[in-house]
Amino acid sequence: MAHARALAAQMPEGRRHYLAHCADRYRFAVTLAAGLTSGRTGLLPSTFNATVASQLKAFAEDAFVVTDDPRLATDLPLLMFPDESPAPADDEPIPAIPADHPVAWVFTSGSTGDPVPHRKTWGKLVANVRAERGELGLAADTPFAVLGTVPPQHMYGFETTVLMPLLCGGQLVAERPFFPTEITERLAALPAPRLLVTTPFHLRNLLESGQAVPAADRVVSATAPLDVGLARRAEAAFGCPLLEIYGSTETSQLATRRTLDGPQWRLFPNVCLSQRDDACWASGGHVEAPMPLADVIAIDGPRAFRLCGRNSDLVNVAGKRSSVGYLSAQLLAVEGVRDGAFFMPDTAPADDIGRPAALAVAPGMSARQVLAGLRERIDPVFLPRPLILLDQLPRNATGKLPREVCDRLLSEHREAAP
């Protein structure tokens, strides 16, 4: 609290909106606490660049940035995170935060490309992460350490690697390791019980590195569906259950499942799903307001459902149907393919009948060889046109492939084609 109060005293007077651009998770948490105790509201865009800075300024004219990166260049007012920590006071009180205080605005990409804001209030966030602790099977009276490979600015990282440790008696780990050696060394140094909070992309890279993996008490994954084979390998390597979290930026986390137990998800307490207007809506519990989901969902009971794909995930070619998620899983299953993903181009040549495209990392293989492997697994009508081979897929910090990056790579490939 002493650190948070000292930082709050340095925040520019009259400016009520801040962006915590801190790679260090502890510094991010201190900035969050400084904002909370001074009545400010955070801004959590999915990424930060000059365009996003302009959009944030249009949304909140008084926005400023707190950063621990001395190289950061931005037109927004900048406050460097102080290097020195103040001495803590023995009787430092922890203030009460009103339940309706807007902790942060989180942003999703709208149909026009402009970010769409979603408000997160203190009371709902507290209920959210307390429910998460219970759904992950963590005892209320047992401290736990959380190591995350995801950034704290992402909703999944914000909830699980920052708020849950802070509000549920856990130990927050400042570093965000990326490479397999960094992950295993940092995890091994933590006291038990310890959690690894990660993504399918980071998990696959770790297990395929050949690095010896230390035991954990939970592995938590989100941001993309996890295939059963990878989940089985992870549980064997870490010697613990692997649990997936389902949710969205708009709704926060909604459900969990142990991948090896089957396709059914379990909703957080008091959260409800309902079908209306050809969509599935989430409401109740910690969900700020009823919200339509982007996924096709089969409701199996009051707290049970299955994911059947995304509304935007369907692929229909020559009367045959598949999904981007299924096709991507088959690409990853081709021997020799280290990473890969299908996507549906926004624009396509007139003779392309709506075929999907794909990106892949397959060292030592030609596109013809990868396509031959795919042909054994999917209907030929869904073979990607084109299949673009890369040294590395341009995934972001949470392992996702931004749509605009995929479209740019496809455009560059078409322009370079003879």
C-alpha positions as a printed NumPy array, in Angstrom:
array([[  0.   ,   0.   ,   0.   ],
       [  2.866,   2.391,   0.709],
       [  4.123,   1.9  ,  -2.841],
       [  0.633,   2.472,  -4.271],
       [  0.069,   5.634,  -2.221],
       [  3.437,   7.034,  -3.282],
       [  2.648,   6.393,  -6.945],
       [ -0.849,   7.858,  -6.616],
       [  0.693,  11.057,  -5.242],
       [  2.745,  11.379,  -8.444],
       [ -0.183,  10.875, -10.811],
       [ -1.167,  14.07 , -12.66 ],
       [ -3.881,  15.993, -10.87 ],
       [ -7.181,  16.22 , -12.72 ],
       [ -6.503,  13.211, -14.936],
       [ -8.834,  10.348, -14.007],
       [ -7.975,   7.739, -16.661],
       [ -4.661,   5.893, -16.858],
       [ -3.08 ,   3.099, -18.856],
       [ -0.742,   0.756, -16.949],
       [  1.909,  -0.021, -19.552],
       [  4.045,  -2.128, -17.197],
       [  5.604,  -5.429, -18.248],
       [  6.452,  -6.193, -14.616],
       [  3.318,  -7.696, -13.039],
       [  4.052,  -6.263,  -9.58 ],
       [  4.421,  -2.764, -11.007],
       [  1.175,  -3.261, -12.914],
       [ -0.513,  -4.278,  -9.64 ],
       [  0.913,  -1.243,  -7.815],
       [ -0.372,   1.024, -10.594],
       [ -3.785,  -0.632, -10.34 ],
       [ -3.827,  -0.091,  -6.563],
       [ -2.724,   3.523,  -6.999],
       [ -5.557,   4.077,  -9.442],
       [ -8.111,   2.402,  -7.173],
       [ -7.141,   4.306,  -4.039],
       [ -7.156,   7.644,  -5.867],
       [-10.536,   7.088,  -7.531],
       [ -9.143,   6.671, -11.03 ],
       [-10.135,   4.259, -13.793],
       [ -7.765,   2.16 , -15.872],
       [ -7.793,   1.662, -19.637],
       [ -6.976,  -1.856, -20.86 ],
       [ -6.676,  -2.054, -24.649],
       [ -5.607,  -5.382, -26.162],
       [ -2.505,  -3.712, -27.589],
       [ -0.845,  -0.296, -27.442],
       [  0.563,   1.724, -30.336],
       [  0.202,   5.203, -31.813],
       [ -3.206,   4.444, -33.332],
       [ -4.521,   2.995, -30.078],
       [ -3.162,   5.996, -28.166],
       [ -5.168,   8.322, -30.431],
       [ -8.285,   6.2  , -29.954],
       [ -7.858,   6.196, -26.181],
       [ -7.421,   9.968, -26.152],
       [-10.64 ,  10.308, -28.131],
       [-12.369,   8.088, -25.561],
       [-10.839,   9.787, -22.497],
       [ -9.203,  13.17 , -23.09 ],
       [ -7.53 ,  13.098, -19.676],
       [ -5.784,   9.737, -20.252],
       [ -2.139,   9.304, -19.236],
       [  0.3  ,   6.382, -19.24 ],
       [  2.234,   4.811, -16.361],
       [  5.133,   2.758, -17.712],
       [  8.276,   0.918, -16.656],
       [  9.682,   1.115, -20.203],
       [ 12.032,   4.114, -20.642],
       [ 11.931,   3.598, -24.425],
       [  8.172,   4.02 , -24.73 ],
       [  7.234,   6.844, -27.089],
       [  3.674,   8.149, -27.01 ],
       [  1.796,  11.411, -27.432],
       [ -0.101,  10.76 , -24.196],
       [  1.256,  12.252, -20.939],
       [  3.798,   9.828, -19.5  ],
       [  4.644,   8.92 , -15.893],
       [  7.664,   6.673, -15.371],
       [  7.192,   4.077, -12.662],
       [  9.519,   5.113,  -9.79 ],
       [ 12.589,   2.937,  -9.216],
       [ 12.669,   3.385,  -5.445],
       [ 10.126,   1.739,  -3.144],
       [  8.997,   3.669,  -0.045],
       [  9.323,   2.041,   3.354],
       [  6.004,   0.429,   4.347],
       [  4.159,   1.851,   7.327],
       [  3.384,  -0.569,  10.163],
       [ -0.268,   0.459,  10.327],
       [ -0.871,   1.066,   6.614],
       [ -4.66 ,   0.709,   6.238],
       [ -6.21 ,  -1.048,   3.264],
       [ -8.998,   1.222,   2.031],
       [-12.495,   0.022,   1.169],
       [-13.312,   0.416,  -2.524],
       [-16.974,   1.059,  -3.459],
       [-18.48 ,  -1.94 ,  -5.257],
       [-19.694,   0.245,  -8.129],
       [-16.33 ,   1.934,  -8.706],
       [-15.296,   1.556, -12.377],
       [-11.931,  -0.202, -12.075],
       [-11.237,  -0.307, -15.79 ],
       [-12.523,   0.042, -19.293],
       [-11.509,  -2.958, -21.385],
       [-11.688,  -2.811, -25.158],
       [-12.651,  -5.175, -27.954],
       [-12.333,  -4.585, -31.683],
       [-15.595,  -3.418, -33.197],
       [-16.849,  -4.135, -36.698],
       [-15.481,  -0.765, -37.852],
       [-12.042,  -1.383, -36.344],
       [-12.599,   1.165, -33.581],
       [-12.239,  -0.212, -30.03 ],
       [-15.491,  -0.876, -28.171],
       [-15.33 ,  -0.121, -24.404],
       [-16.702,  -2.402, -21.677],
       [-16.836,  -1.27 , -18.045],
       [-15.548,  -3.468, -15.202],
       [-16.588,  -2.548, -11.665],
       [-14.865,  -3.48 ,  -8.418],
       [-17.687,  -5.521,  -6.894],
       [-18.157,  -7.642, -10.011],
       [-14.418,  -8.263, -10.383],
       [-14.104,  -9.33 ,  -6.74 ],
       [-17.009, -11.774,  -7.128],
       [-15.448, -13.013, -10.36 ],
       [-12.026, -13.976,  -9.006],
       [-13.369, -15.382,  -5.736],
       [-15.581, -17.675,  -7.793],
       [-12.592, -18.53 ,  -9.974],
       [-10.586, -19.679,  -6.973],
       [-13.354, -22.055,  -5.988],
       [-13.838, -23.384,  -9.528],
       [-10.101, -24.069,  -9.822],
       [-10.294, -26.146,  -6.651],
       [ -7.996, -23.935,  -4.563],
       [ -8.643, -24.157,  -0.821],
       [ -9.706, -20.866,   0.748],
       [ -7.212, -21.176,   3.613],
       [ -4.161, -22.192,   1.541],
       [ -1.808, -19.613,  -0.033],
       [ -0.814, -20.277,  -3.641],
       [  1.703, -18.883,  -6.13 ],
       [  0.685, -17.893,  -9.668],
       [  3.109, -17.782, -12.6  ],
       [  1.674, -16.376, -15.825],
       [  2.925, -16.426, -19.405],
       [  0.169, -13.967, -20.36 ],
       [  0.367, -10.176, -19.907],
       [ -1.546,  -8.501, -17.067],
       [ -3.221,  -6.11 , -19.531],
       [ -5.172,  -8.974, -21.134],
       [ -8.478,  -9.77 , -19.389],
       [ -7.432, -13.383, -18.692],
       [ -4.083, -12.265, -17.275],
       [ -5.694,  -9.399, -15.358],
       [ -8.181, -11.695, -13.623],
       [ -6.079, -14.792, -13.01 ],
       [ -2.508, -13.545, -12.517],
       [ -3.197, -10.193, -10.816],
       [ -6.619,  -9.991,  -9.164],
       [ -6.918, -13.601,  -7.99 ],
       [ -3.58 , -13.588,  -6.093],
       [ -4.259, -10.122,  -4.651],
       [ -7.814, -10.835,  -3.506],
       [ -7.574, -14.516,  -2.577],
       [ -4.376, -14.733,  -0.531],
       [ -2.069, -15.761,  -3.342],
       [  1.485, -14.881,  -4.326],
       [  1.825, -12.715,  -7.418],
       [  4.889, -13.355,  -9.604],
       [  6.262, -10.209, -11.222],
       [  8.013, -11.812, -14.189],
       [  6.303, -12.97 , -17.381],
       [  8.532, -15.759, -18.736],
       [  8.236, -16.653, -22.411],
       [ 10.918, -19.173, -23.373],
       [ 10.634, -22.764, -22.083],
       [ 13.779, -22.494, -19.946],
       [ 12.501, -19.292, -18.319],
       [  9.114, -20.863, -17.566],
       [ 10.48 , -24.058, -16.024],
       [ 13.146, -22.309, -13.937],
       [ 10.737, -19.727, -12.535],
       [  8.036, -22.294, -11.826],
       [ 10.482, -24.628, -10.068],
       [ 11.55 , -21.774,  -7.757],
       [  8.01 , -21.14 ,  -6.472],
       [  6.638, -22.683,  -3.279],
       [  3.787, -25.164,  -3.508],
       [  0.938, -25.007,  -4.215],
       [  1.81 , -23.323,  -7.506],
       [ -0.164, -22.59 , -10.673],
       [  0.993, -22.072, -14.237],
       [ -1.393, -19.751, -16.083],
       [ -0.775, -20.048, -19.792],
       [ -2.211, -20.519, -23.306],
       [ -2.305, -23.458, -25.745],
       [  0.405, -21.761, -27.822],
       [  2.824, -21.337, -24.906],
       [  1.993, -24.795, -23.551],
       [  2.667, -26.516, -26.87 ],
       [  6.006, -24.713, -27.261],
       [  7.018, -25.695, -23.729],
       [  6.175, -29.386, -24.089],
       [  7.797, -29.669, -27.52 ],
       [ 11.024, -28.026, -26.324],
       [ 12.186, -31.175, -24.542],
       [ 12.745, -29.103, -21.407],
       [ 12.325, -30.96 , -18.099],
       [  9.091, -29.716, -16.526],
       [  8.72 , -29.225, -12.74 ],
       [  5.658, -30.461, -10.893],
       [  2.758, -28.046, -10.476],
       [ -0.534, -28.117,  -8.588],
       [ -2.654, -26.685, -11.415],
       [ -2.102, -25.733, -15.033],
       [ -4.664, -23.224, -16.298],
       [ -5.202, -22.481, -19.986],
       [ -7.388, -20.009, -21.892],
       [ -7.627, -17.782, -25.016],
       [ -8.099, -20.702, -27.464],
       [ -9.494, -24.255, -27.414],
       [ -7.086, -26.902, -26.131],
       [ -6.962, -30.274, -27.865],
       [ -7.203, -33.422, -25.767],
       [ -3.802, -34.731, -26.856],
       [ -1.991, -31.617, -25.66 ],
       [ -3.951, -31.661, -22.397],
       [ -2.999, -35.299, -21.792],
       [  0.693, -34.541, -22.388],
       [  0.526, -31.525, -20.067],
       [ -1.083, -33.441, -17.195],
       [  1.508, -36.2  , -17.513],
       [  4.39 , -33.693, -17.581],
       [  3.245, -31.475, -14.696],
       [  1.626, -34.237, -12.638],
       [ -1.53 , -32.221, -11.998],
       [ -4.943, -31.411, -13.486],
       [ -5.126, -29.046, -16.446],
       [ -8.153, -26.757, -16.332],
       [ -9.428, -24.523, -19.113],
       [-11.215, -21.222, -18.562],
       [-13.895, -20.   , -20.957],
       [-14.886, -16.368, -21.188],
       [-14.486, -13.166, -23.142],
       [-13.355,  -9.601, -22.674],
       [-16.983,  -8.484, -22.606],
       [-18.232, -11.022, -20.04 ],
       [-15.063, -11.847, -18.069],
       [-14.517, -15.546, -17.333],
       [-17.65 , -17.67 , -17.301],
       [-16.789, -21.349, -16.953],
       [-14.127, -23.992, -16.423],
       [-13.562, -27.587, -17.434],
       [-10.923, -30.261, -17.072],
       [-10.192, -31.013, -20.717],
       [ -9.663, -34.744, -20.157],
       [-13.078, -35.092, -18.493],
       [-14.909, -34.333, -21.737],
       [-16.362, -31.434, -23.75 ],
       [-18.774, -30.133, -21.115],
       [-18.096, -26.821, -19.349],
       [-19.241, -25.822, -15.838],
       [-20.529, -22.266, -15.363],
       [-19.358, -20.063, -12.499],
       [-21.927, -19.765,  -9.669],
       [-24.946, -17.54 , -10.445],
       [-24.011, -17.127, -14.124],
       [-26.79 , -18.079, -16.556],
       [-26.919, -18.838, -20.279],
       [-30.039, -18.36 , -22.389],
       [-30.857, -18.629, -26.081],
       [-32.507, -15.661, -27.758],
       [-32.421, -14.006, -31.161],
       [-30.346, -16.878, -32.609],
       [-27.58 , -16.207, -30.079],
       [-26.548, -17.427, -26.65 ],
       [-26.505, -14.747, -23.956],
       [-24.618, -14.705, -20.647],
       [-26.012, -12.875, -17.623],
       [-26.112, -12.907, -13.831],
       [-23.375, -13.36 , -11.269],
       [-20.375, -11.168, -11.989],
       [-21.393, -10.401, -15.608],
       [-21.835,  -6.621, -15.768],
       [-24.801,  -6.741, -18.193],
       [-26.45 ,  -9.413, -20.375],
       [-24.114, -10.052, -23.283],
       [-24.369, -12.158, -26.474],
       [-21.559, -14.674, -26.954],
       [-19.601, -15.154, -30.163],
       [-19.807, -18.936, -29.861],
       [-22.397, -21.494, -30.898],
       [-23.372, -23.159, -27.606],
       [-25.415, -26.214, -26.657],
       [-26.928, -25.738, -23.182],
       [-27.001, -29.044, -21.276],
       [-28.337, -27.86 , -17.914],
       [-28.38 , -24.95 , -15.424],
       [-24.569, -24.929, -15.151],
       [-23.471, -27.128, -18.073],
       [-22.867, -26.431, -21.767],
       [-20.766, -27.47 , -24.752],
       [-19.014, -25.295, -27.319],
       [-19.988, -26.108, -30.909],
       [-17.842, -23.508, -32.686],
       [-17.896, -19.771, -33.237],
       [-20.573, -17.881, -35.125],
       [-17.79 , -16.418, -37.278],
       [-15.922, -19.744, -37.422],
       [-18.117, -21.603, -39.9  ],
       [-16.691, -22.503, -43.304],
       [-19.069, -23.35 , -46.142],
       [-17.482, -24.415, -49.432],
       [-19.476, -25.934, -52.289],
       [-22.28 , -26.909, -49.927],
       [-19.968, -28.627, -47.428],
       [-19.502, -27.27 , -43.91 ],
       [-16.604, -27.243, -41.486],
       [-15.082, -24.771, -39.03 ],
       [-11.858, -22.794, -38.801],
       [-11.148, -24.337, -35.395],
       [-11.5  , -27.906, -36.662],
       [ -9.391, -27.261, -39.761],
       [ -6.654, -25.612, -37.673],
       [ -6.591, -28.625, -35.35 ],
       [ -6.121, -30.952, -38.334],
       [ -3.282, -28.789, -39.655],
       [ -1.503, -28.966, -36.292],
       [ -1.923, -32.744, -36.323],
       [  0.068, -33.132, -39.57 ],
       [  3.452, -34.637, -38.737],
       [  6.192, -32.01 , -39.028],
       [  3.9  , -28.99 , -38.558],
       [  5.   , -27.038, -35.475],
       [  2.423, -24.276, -35.634],
       [ -0.401, -23.349, -37.935],
       [ -3.83 , -21.822, -38.324],
       [ -6.621, -21.539, -40.885],
       [ -8.526, -18.307, -41.441],
       [-11.199, -17.024, -43.801],
       [ -9.931, -14.111, -45.919],
       [-11.973, -10.917, -45.929],
       [-11.543, -10.738, -49.683],
       [-10.85 , -13.489, -52.169],
       [-10.316, -13.822, -55.923],
       [-13.532, -14.248, -57.882],
       [-12.714, -17.881, -58.693],
       [-11.861, -18.874, -55.11 ],
       [-15.455, -19.879, -54.032],
       [-14.842, -18.793, -50.454],
       [-11.979, -21.149, -49.655],
       [-10.024, -20.724, -46.426],
       [ -6.349, -19.755, -46.285],
       [ -3.77 , -21.057, -43.827],
       [ -0.432, -20.149, -42.255],
       [  1.997, -22.834, -41.106],
       [  5.443, -23.376, -39.603],
       [  6.831, -26.681, -40.894],
       [ 10.655, -26.704, -41.   ],
       [ 12.073, -28.812, -43.819],
       [  8.682, -29.324, -45.469],
       [  7.284, -27.876, -48.664],
       [  3.752, -26.57 , -49.035],
       [  3.026, -29.585, -51.235],
       [  4.068, -31.958, -48.424],
       [  1.96 , -30.157, -45.829],
       [ -1.043, -30.198, -48.156],
       [ -0.535, -33.918, -48.745],
       [ -0.693, -34.49 , -45.   ],
       [ -3.809, -32.334, -44.746],
       [ -5.473, -34.199, -47.607],
       [ -5.382, -37.335, -45.465],
       [ -7.276, -35.572, -42.665],
       [ -9.837, -33.239, -44.273],
       [-12.131, -33.086, -47.274],
       [-10.072, -31.72 , -50.207],
       [-12.635, -28.974, -50.752],
       [-11.329, -27.332, -47.532],
       [ -7.636, -27.426, -48.499],
       [ -6.293, -23.9  , -47.971],
       [ -5.701, -21.611, -50.921],
       [ -3.121, -20.496, -50.31 ],
       [ -1.036, -22.275, -47.678],
       [  1.67 , -19.808, -46.619],
       [  4.781, -21.243, -44.962],
       [  6.551, -19.009, -42.426],
       [  9.498, -19.317, -40.058],
       [  7.261, -18.188, -37.191],
       [  3.622, -17.196, -36.878],
       [  3.124, -13.569, -35.777],
       [  1.201, -14.392, -32.609],
       [  0.582, -11.731, -29.986],
       [  1.386, -11.961, -26.268],
       [ -1.583, -14.249, -25.571],
       [ -0.803, -16.593, -28.456],
       [ -3.527, -15.276, -30.744],
       [ -3.137, -14.38 , -34.415],
       [ -4.541, -10.881, -35.001],
       [ -6.877, -10.929, -37.978],
       [ -5.342,  -7.862, -39.588],
       [ -1.914,  -9.544, -39.549],
       [ -3.286, -12.638, -41.301],
       [ -4.934, -10.472, -43.959],
       [ -1.718,  -8.51 , -44.489],
       [  0.35 , -11.683, -44.936],
       [ -2.196, -12.995, -47.421],
       [ -2.147,  -9.721, -49.361],
       [  1.664,  -9.745, -49.486],
       [  1.642, -13.368, -50.655],
       [ -0.794, -12.597, -53.468],
       [  1.193,  -9.557, -54.584],
       [  4.402, -11.62 , -54.695],
       [  2.796, -14.462, -56.641],
       [  3.757, -14.64 , -60.343]])
